[in-house]
C-alpha cells in the first residue's frame, strides 16, 4: 500500500470548528485580505506555517515536567548542549528564543554597512536581519531552483558560478560569511545535496570566509540526501547530519522546525571570538548564556525533539505526507512547484491565475480565496513578501516566482484533512477566472507581509459573482 504510515498513535486531540463562508468573508475583509490577521478559531485547516505548530511527543511533554529552571547551568541546558554538540558537532552552543534572534545576533557582530551575504535564497527574517545591519542579502540559487516546472532532486543547490561572481563583484573583504539554507524554505523547501555543500565549503575555505548553515530543516534535508544522493542510501540520518555540519563553521537554527518544539532556537559557532561577541550581546538581549530567552523546560523539550527528528520512520512519514498532498493536487490539475519539498507544497499562482499581474499579488489573491472558499490558511511567498528595490537602480523588482505555500505542521493533520485541502485548492482553480487583483492600502517599513493591509483593486468584491 502506497501510504506514508504514521509512526505514532494519537493520545490527545483538540477540537476544531468550521464556520460559514459568510463569516469567513467578514473575517478576510476585517483582516485587510491579510491571513496573518485572521483569528485561528476562524480557520479549519491551518497551513500558514510549520513553525512552532507541531505536536509534541509524550516524551517531550514529560521533558517539560522535568525541566530544570535553575537560572544558571541547569540540567536542561546540559542536555540541550550535549544533544546539539552530538548532532551538529560545533564548539559553541548559544540558546536563543527563536531562529531570528540567532540571526540578528550573528549579523550584528559580523556585518557592517555595505557588506554582502550570499545564500542560496535568504529566508524573509534572514534577509531582513542582514539588511537591518546595512548589508546586502544576495541570493545565489542555481538556475533550476527558480524554474517551478523542472523536476530535480536537489533544487536548493547554490550556484558556484553566481557565488564566484559575487566575490568578484564585491571583493572578499566585503563578504564576512556565506550562508546556505537547508532545506531552502523560500525556494520551495528544496534540499541541498552533500556534493553542493562540499563544493560551497571548499570554495569558502579557499577564500578564507566562514560558511554558516541556516539549519532549520536539517533533518529533512538529510533524509533527502539519504534517499536521493548516490552513496548515502545505507548511511543513518545522524551520520549524514554530522557529515553535513562538518562542512561549515556554524549554523543558525529555529527549534520550531526540526527541533519539533513550539518555541526555541540556537546559534552554533566554532569561532571563539565570534561566540564571545555574540554571548555578550545575548546577555544584553536574550538572557544568561545557559538559557538565552528560554525556560529550562523549553530547552528540555527541544533536546528531546532533536533526538526524535533523526528517526527515519518519522522522516519517511513526514515527507511522504507532503508528497501525497502533491500527488492529490496533481490529479486535480492544481499547478505547484516540482518536486514537492520537505515541509510544504508551493502552489504556482502565476500559472493558476495568469490574468493577475505580479503588481496585483496573484499569490495573495489565491491565498485569500482559499480561505474564503474553504477555511484553509496558506501563505503568500511572492511579491507581497519579496518585492525589493534594486540596490543599483532603485527600481522595484518582483521575485521570479509567485507561490502559495501550504506548510504542513509536524504530526498534526491527518491524510483526510490534507485531502480536503487538495480539494479546496481545486475549488479555487475552478473560480480562478472570477478572481480580481489586490492593492496595498497600508504597509510598514519592513517585513510588510505580516501586517500589510490590502483591498481588491478598484474596490468591491475580490471574487466576482459567478
Ligand atoms: C523559520 C525560519 C527562520 C527563522 O526562525 P524563527 O524561529 O521563525 O525566528 C530562519 N530561516 C529559515 C529557513 C526558516 O524557515
PDB file of N, CA and C and ligand atoms in Angstrom, residues 49-52 96-103 119 121-127 129 179 181-186 214-217 252-257 263-266 343 346 405 410 450, ligand 1:
ATOM      1  N   UNK A  49       2.038  27.921   8.493  1.00  0.00           N
ATOM      2  CA  UNK A  49       3.455  27.654   8.724  1.00  0.00           C
ATOM      3  C   UNK A  49       3.640  26.307   9.404  1.00  0.00           C
ATOM      4  N   UNK A  50       4.818  25.748   9.258  1.00  0.00           N
ATOM      5  CA  UNK A  50       5.192  24.547  10.000  1.00  0.00           C
ATOM      6  C   UNK A  50       6.080  24.961  11.175  1.00  0.00           C
ATOM      7  N   UNK A  51       6.078  26.257  11.502  1.00  0.00           N
ATOM      8  CA  UNK A  51       6.986  26.785  12.515  1.00  0.00           C
ATOM      9  C   UNK A  51       6.319  26.854  13.881  1.00  0.00           C
ATOM     10  N   UNK A  52       6.742  25.990  14.778  1.00  0.00           N
ATOM     11  CA  UNK A  52       6.197  26.008  16.138  1.00  0.00           C
ATOM     12  C   UNK A  52       4.793  25.456  16.236  1.00  0.00           C
ATOM     13  N   UNK A  96      18.751  30.628  21.969  1.00  0.00           N
ATOM     14  CA  UNK A  96      18.022  31.873  21.690  1.00  0.00           C
ATOM     15  C   UNK A  96      16.532  31.542  21.698  1.00  0.00           C
ATOM     16  N   UNK A  97      15.692  32.577  21.765  1.00  0.00           N
ATOM     17  CA  UNK A  97      14.258  32.265  21.855  1.00  0.00           C
ATOM     18  C   UNK A  97      13.692  31.801  20.516  1.00  0.00           C
ATOM     19  N   UNK A  98      14.308  32.190  19.404  1.00  0.00           N
ATOM     20  CA  UNK A  98      13.867  31.749  18.069  1.00  0.00           C
ATOM     21  C   UNK A  98      15.059  31.834  17.117  1.00  0.00           C
ATOM     22  N   UNK A  99      14.835  31.352  15.893  1.00  0.00           N
ATOM     23  CA  UNK A  99      15.890  31.402  14.882  1.00  0.00           C
ATOM     24  C   UNK A  99      16.328  32.814  14.557  1.00  0.00           C
ATOM     25  N   UNK A 100      15.367  33.738  14.453  1.00  0.00           N
ATOM     26  CA  UNK A 100      15.710  35.101  14.028  1.00  0.00           C
ATOM     27  C   UNK A 100      16.570  35.826  15.064  1.00  0.00           C
ATOM     28  N   UNK A 101      16.461  35.440  16.331  1.00  0.00           N
ATOM     29  CA  UNK A 101      17.317  36.045  17.354  1.00  0.00           C
ATOM     30  C   UNK A 101      18.761  35.593  17.131  1.00  0.00           C
ATOM     31  N   UNK A 102      18.926  34.328  16.739  1.00  0.00           N
ATOM     32  CA  UNK A 102      20.260  33.817  16.414  1.00  0.00           C
ATOM     33  C   UNK A 102      20.830  34.569  15.216  1.00  0.00           C
ATOM     34  N   UNK A 103      19.978  34.782  14.201  1.00  0.00           N
ATOM     35  CA  UNK A 103      20.412  35.528  13.012  1.00  0.00           C
ATOM     36  C   UNK A 103      20.797  36.955  13.386  1.00  0.00           C
ATOM     37  N   UNK A 119      23.662  33.632  -0.126  1.00  0.00           N
ATOM     38  CA  UNK A 119      22.911  32.498   0.417  1.00  0.00           C
ATOM     39  C   UNK A 119      22.310  31.806  -0.810  1.00  0.00           C
ATOM     40  N   UNK A 121      18.884  30.933  -1.087  1.00  0.00           N
ATOM     41  CA  UNK A 121      17.892  32.019  -1.029  1.00  0.00           C
ATOM     42  C   UNK A 121      17.701  32.382   0.441  1.00  0.00           C
ATOM     43  N   UNK A 122      17.856  33.657   0.750  1.00  0.00           N
ATOM     44  CA  UNK A 122      17.629  34.114   2.118  1.00  0.00           C
ATOM     45  C   UNK A 122      16.172  33.939   2.489  1.00  0.00           C
ATOM     46  N   UNK A 123      15.903  33.367   3.647  1.00  0.00           N
ATOM     47  CA  UNK A 123      14.550  33.353   4.205  1.00  0.00           C
ATOM     48  C   UNK A 123      14.181  34.792   4.580  1.00  0.00           C
ATOM     49  N   UNK A 124      12.891  35.095   4.723  1.00  0.00           N
ATOM     50  CA  UNK A 124      12.497  36.507   4.917  1.00  0.00           C
ATOM     51  C   UNK A 124      13.121  37.150   6.163  1.00  0.00           C
ATOM     52  N   UNK A 125      13.137  36.420   7.301  1.00  0.00           N
ATOM     53  CA  UNK A 125      13.731  37.026   8.504  1.00  0.00           C
ATOM     54  C   UNK A 125      15.249  37.164   8.365  1.00  0.00           C
ATOM     55  N   UNK A 126      15.857  36.240   7.620  1.00  0.00           N
ATOM     56  CA  UNK A 126      17.299  36.299   7.414  1.00  0.00           C
ATOM     57  C   UNK A 126      17.652  37.523   6.566  1.00  0.00           C
ATOM     58  N   UNK A 127      16.920  37.670   5.465  1.00  0.00           N
ATOM     59  CA  UNK A 127      17.120  38.840   4.602  1.00  0.00           C
ATOM     60  C   UNK A 127      16.931  40.123   5.418  1.00  0.00           C
ATOM     61  N   UNK A 129      17.151  40.660   8.635  1.00  0.00           N
ATOM     62  CA  UNK A 129      18.207  40.863   9.633  1.00  0.00           C
ATOM     63  C   UNK A 129      19.538  41.265   8.987  1.00  0.00           C
ATOM     64  N   UNK A 179      26.142  31.943   3.594  1.00  0.00           N
ATOM     65  CA  UNK A 179      25.137  31.075   4.219  1.00  0.00           C
ATOM     66  C   UNK A 179      24.554  30.097   3.211  1.00  0.00           C
ATOM     67  N   UNK A 181      20.978  27.662   3.108  1.00  0.00           N
ATOM     68  CA  UNK A 181      19.744  27.340   3.818  1.00  0.00           C
ATOM     69  C   UNK A 181      19.303  25.912   3.473  1.00  0.00           C
ATOM     70  N   UNK A 182      19.243  25.069   4.513  1.00  0.00           N
ATOM     71  CA  UNK A 182      18.919  23.644   4.292  1.00  0.00           C
ATOM     72  C   UNK A 182      17.702  23.267   5.146  1.00  0.00           C
ATOM     73  N   UNK A 183      16.621  22.836   4.508  1.00  0.00           N
ATOM     74  CA  UNK A 183      16.285  22.935   3.104  1.00  0.00           C
ATOM     75  C   UNK A 183      15.965  24.397   2.754  1.00  0.00           C
ATOM     76  N   UNK A 184      15.895  24.682   1.467  1.00  0.00           N
ATOM     77  CA  UNK A 184      15.724  26.062   1.021  1.00  0.00           C
ATOM     78  C   UNK A 184      14.251  26.476   1.094  1.00  0.00           C
ATOM     79  N   UNK A 185      13.856  27.015   2.222  1.00  0.00           N
ATOM     80  CA  UNK A 185      12.453  27.330   2.511  1.00  0.00           C
ATOM     81  C   UNK A 185      11.818  28.202   1.429  1.00  0.00           C
ATOM     82  N   UNK A 186      12.426  29.356   1.139  1.00  0.00           N
ATOM     83  CA  UNK A 186      11.794  30.315   0.231  1.00  0.00           C
ATOM     84  C   UNK A 186      11.863  29.867  -1.223  1.00  0.00           C
ATOM     85  N   UNK A 214      21.926  27.876   7.553  1.00  0.00           N
ATOM     86  CA  UNK A 214      20.622  28.145   8.141  1.00  0.00           C
ATOM     87  C   UNK A 214      19.982  26.760   8.199  1.00  0.00           C
ATOM     88  N   UNK A 215      20.023  26.141   9.399  1.00  0.00           N
ATOM     89  CA  UNK A 215      19.815  24.692   9.528  1.00  0.00           C
ATOM     90  C   UNK A 215      18.410  24.289   9.956  1.00  0.00           C
ATOM     91  N   UNK A 216      17.424  25.200   9.833  1.00  0.00           N
ATOM     92  CA  UNK A 216      16.083  24.950  10.385  1.00  0.00           C
ATOM     93  C   UNK A 216      15.514  23.568  10.053  1.00  0.00           C
ATOM     94  N   UNK A 217      15.732  23.093   8.816  1.00  0.00           N
ATOM     95  CA  UNK A 217      15.171  21.793   8.409  1.00  0.00           C
ATOM     96  C   UNK A 217      16.278  20.824   8.030  1.00  0.00           C
ATOM     97  N   UNK A 252      22.710  28.739  12.205  1.00  0.00           N
ATOM     98  CA  UNK A 252      21.584  29.317  12.937  1.00  0.00           C
ATOM     99  C   UNK A 252      20.472  28.285  12.865  1.00  0.00           C
ATOM    100  N   UNK A 253      19.626  28.245  13.883  1.00  0.00           N
ATOM    101  CA  UNK A 253      18.601  27.198  13.927  1.00  0.00           C
ATOM    102  C   UNK A 253      17.340  27.694  14.624  1.00  0.00           C
ATOM    103  N   UNK A 254      16.200  27.394  14.021  1.00  0.00           N
ATOM    104  CA  UNK A 254      14.927  27.599  14.681  1.00  0.00           C
ATOM    105  C   UNK A 254      14.440  26.239  15.152  1.00  0.00           C
ATOM    106  N   UNK A 255      14.324  26.054  16.470  1.00  0.00           N
ATOM    107  CA  UNK A 255      13.871  24.768  17.013  1.00  0.00           C
ATOM    108  C   UNK A 255      12.386  24.553  16.770  1.00  0.00           C
ATOM    109  N   UNK A 256      11.706  25.585  16.216  1.00  0.00           N
ATOM    110  CA  UNK A 256      10.287  25.480  15.896  1.00  0.00           C
ATOM    111  C   UNK A 256      10.060  24.661  14.633  1.00  0.00           C
ATOM    112  N   UNK A 257      11.121  24.326  13.940  1.00  0.00           N
ATOM    113  CA  UNK A 257      11.013  23.468  12.755  1.00  0.00           C
ATOM    114  C   UNK A 257      11.511  22.070  13.154  1.00  0.00           C
ATOM    115  N   UNK A 263       8.641  26.441  20.614  1.00  0.00           N
ATOM    116  CA  UNK A 263       9.439  27.674  20.700  1.00  0.00           C
ATOM    117  C   UNK A 263      10.914  27.267  20.856  1.00  0.00           C
ATOM    118  N   UNK A 264      11.807  28.187  20.496  1.00  0.00           N
ATOM    119  CA  UNK A 264      13.227  27.914  20.729  1.00  0.00           C
ATOM    120  C   UNK A 264      14.086  28.070  19.482  1.00  0.00           C
ATOM    121  N   UNK A 265      15.370  28.224  19.724  1.00  0.00           N
ATOM    122  CA  UNK A 265      16.330  28.330  18.634  1.00  0.00           C
ATOM    123  C   UNK A 265      17.722  28.300  19.208  1.00  0.00           C
ATOM    124  N   UNK A 266      18.712  28.292  18.345  1.00  0.00           N
ATOM    125  CA  UNK A 266      20.087  28.389  18.820  1.00  0.00           C
ATOM    126  C   UNK A 266      21.027  28.771  17.698  1.00  0.00           C
ATOM    127  N   UNK A 343       8.709  20.239   3.680  1.00  0.00           N
ATOM    128  CA  UNK A 343       7.739  20.654   4.685  1.00  0.00           C
ATOM    129  C   UNK A 343       6.489  21.278   4.105  1.00  0.00           C
ATOM    130  N   UNK A 346       4.195  24.114  -2.623  1.00  0.00           N
ATOM    131  CA  UNK A 346       4.167  25.506  -3.047  1.00  0.00           C
ATOM    132  C   UNK A 346       3.376  25.598  -4.338  1.00  0.00           C
ATOM    133  N   UNK A 405       2.367  29.004  -0.266  1.00  0.00           N
ATOM    134  CA  UNK A 405       2.938  27.891   0.475  1.00  0.00           C
ATOM    135  C   UNK A 405       1.887  27.245   1.375  1.00  0.00           C
ATOM    136  N   UNK A 410       4.035  19.534  11.767  1.00  0.00           N
ATOM    137  CA  UNK A 410       4.551  18.185  12.030  1.00  0.00           C
ATOM    138  C   UNK A 410       3.655  17.409  12.995  1.00  0.00           C
ATOM    139  N   UNK A 450       3.581  40.599   7.053  1.00  0.00           N
ATOM    140  CA  UNK A 450       2.964  40.226   8.334  1.00  0.00           C
ATOM    141  C   UNK A 450       1.786  41.138   8.692  1.00  0.00           C
TER     142      UNK A 450
HETATM  143  C1  LIG B   1      11.729  29.887  10.338  1.00  0.00           C
HETATM  144  C2  LIG B   1      12.984  30.186   9.658  1.00  0.00           C
HETATM  145  C3  LIG B   1      13.872  31.134  10.185  1.00  0.00           C
HETATM  146  C4  LIG B   1      13.554  31.990  11.409  1.00  0.00           C
HETATM  147  O1  LIG B   1      13.246  31.245  12.532  1.00  0.00           O
HETATM  148  P1  LIG B   1      12.197  31.795  13.640  1.00  0.00           P
HETATM  149  O2  LIG B   1      12.260  30.776  14.728  1.00  0.00           O
HETATM  150  O3  LIG B   1      10.870  31.874  12.981  1.00  0.00           O
HETATM  151  O4  LIG B   1      12.679  33.122  14.094  1.00  0.00           O
HETATM  152  C5  LIG B   1      15.067  31.320   9.508  1.00  0.00           C
HETATM  153  N1  LIG B   1      15.364  30.641   8.391  1.00  0.00           N
HETATM  154  C6  LIG B   1      14.536  29.718   7.859  1.00  0.00           C
HETATM  155  C7  LIG B   1      14.914  28.982   6.624  1.00  0.00           C
HETATM  156  C8  LIG B   1      13.317  29.466   8.470  1.00  0.00           C
HETATM  157  O5  LIG B   1      12.480  28.570   7.925  1.00  0.00           O
END
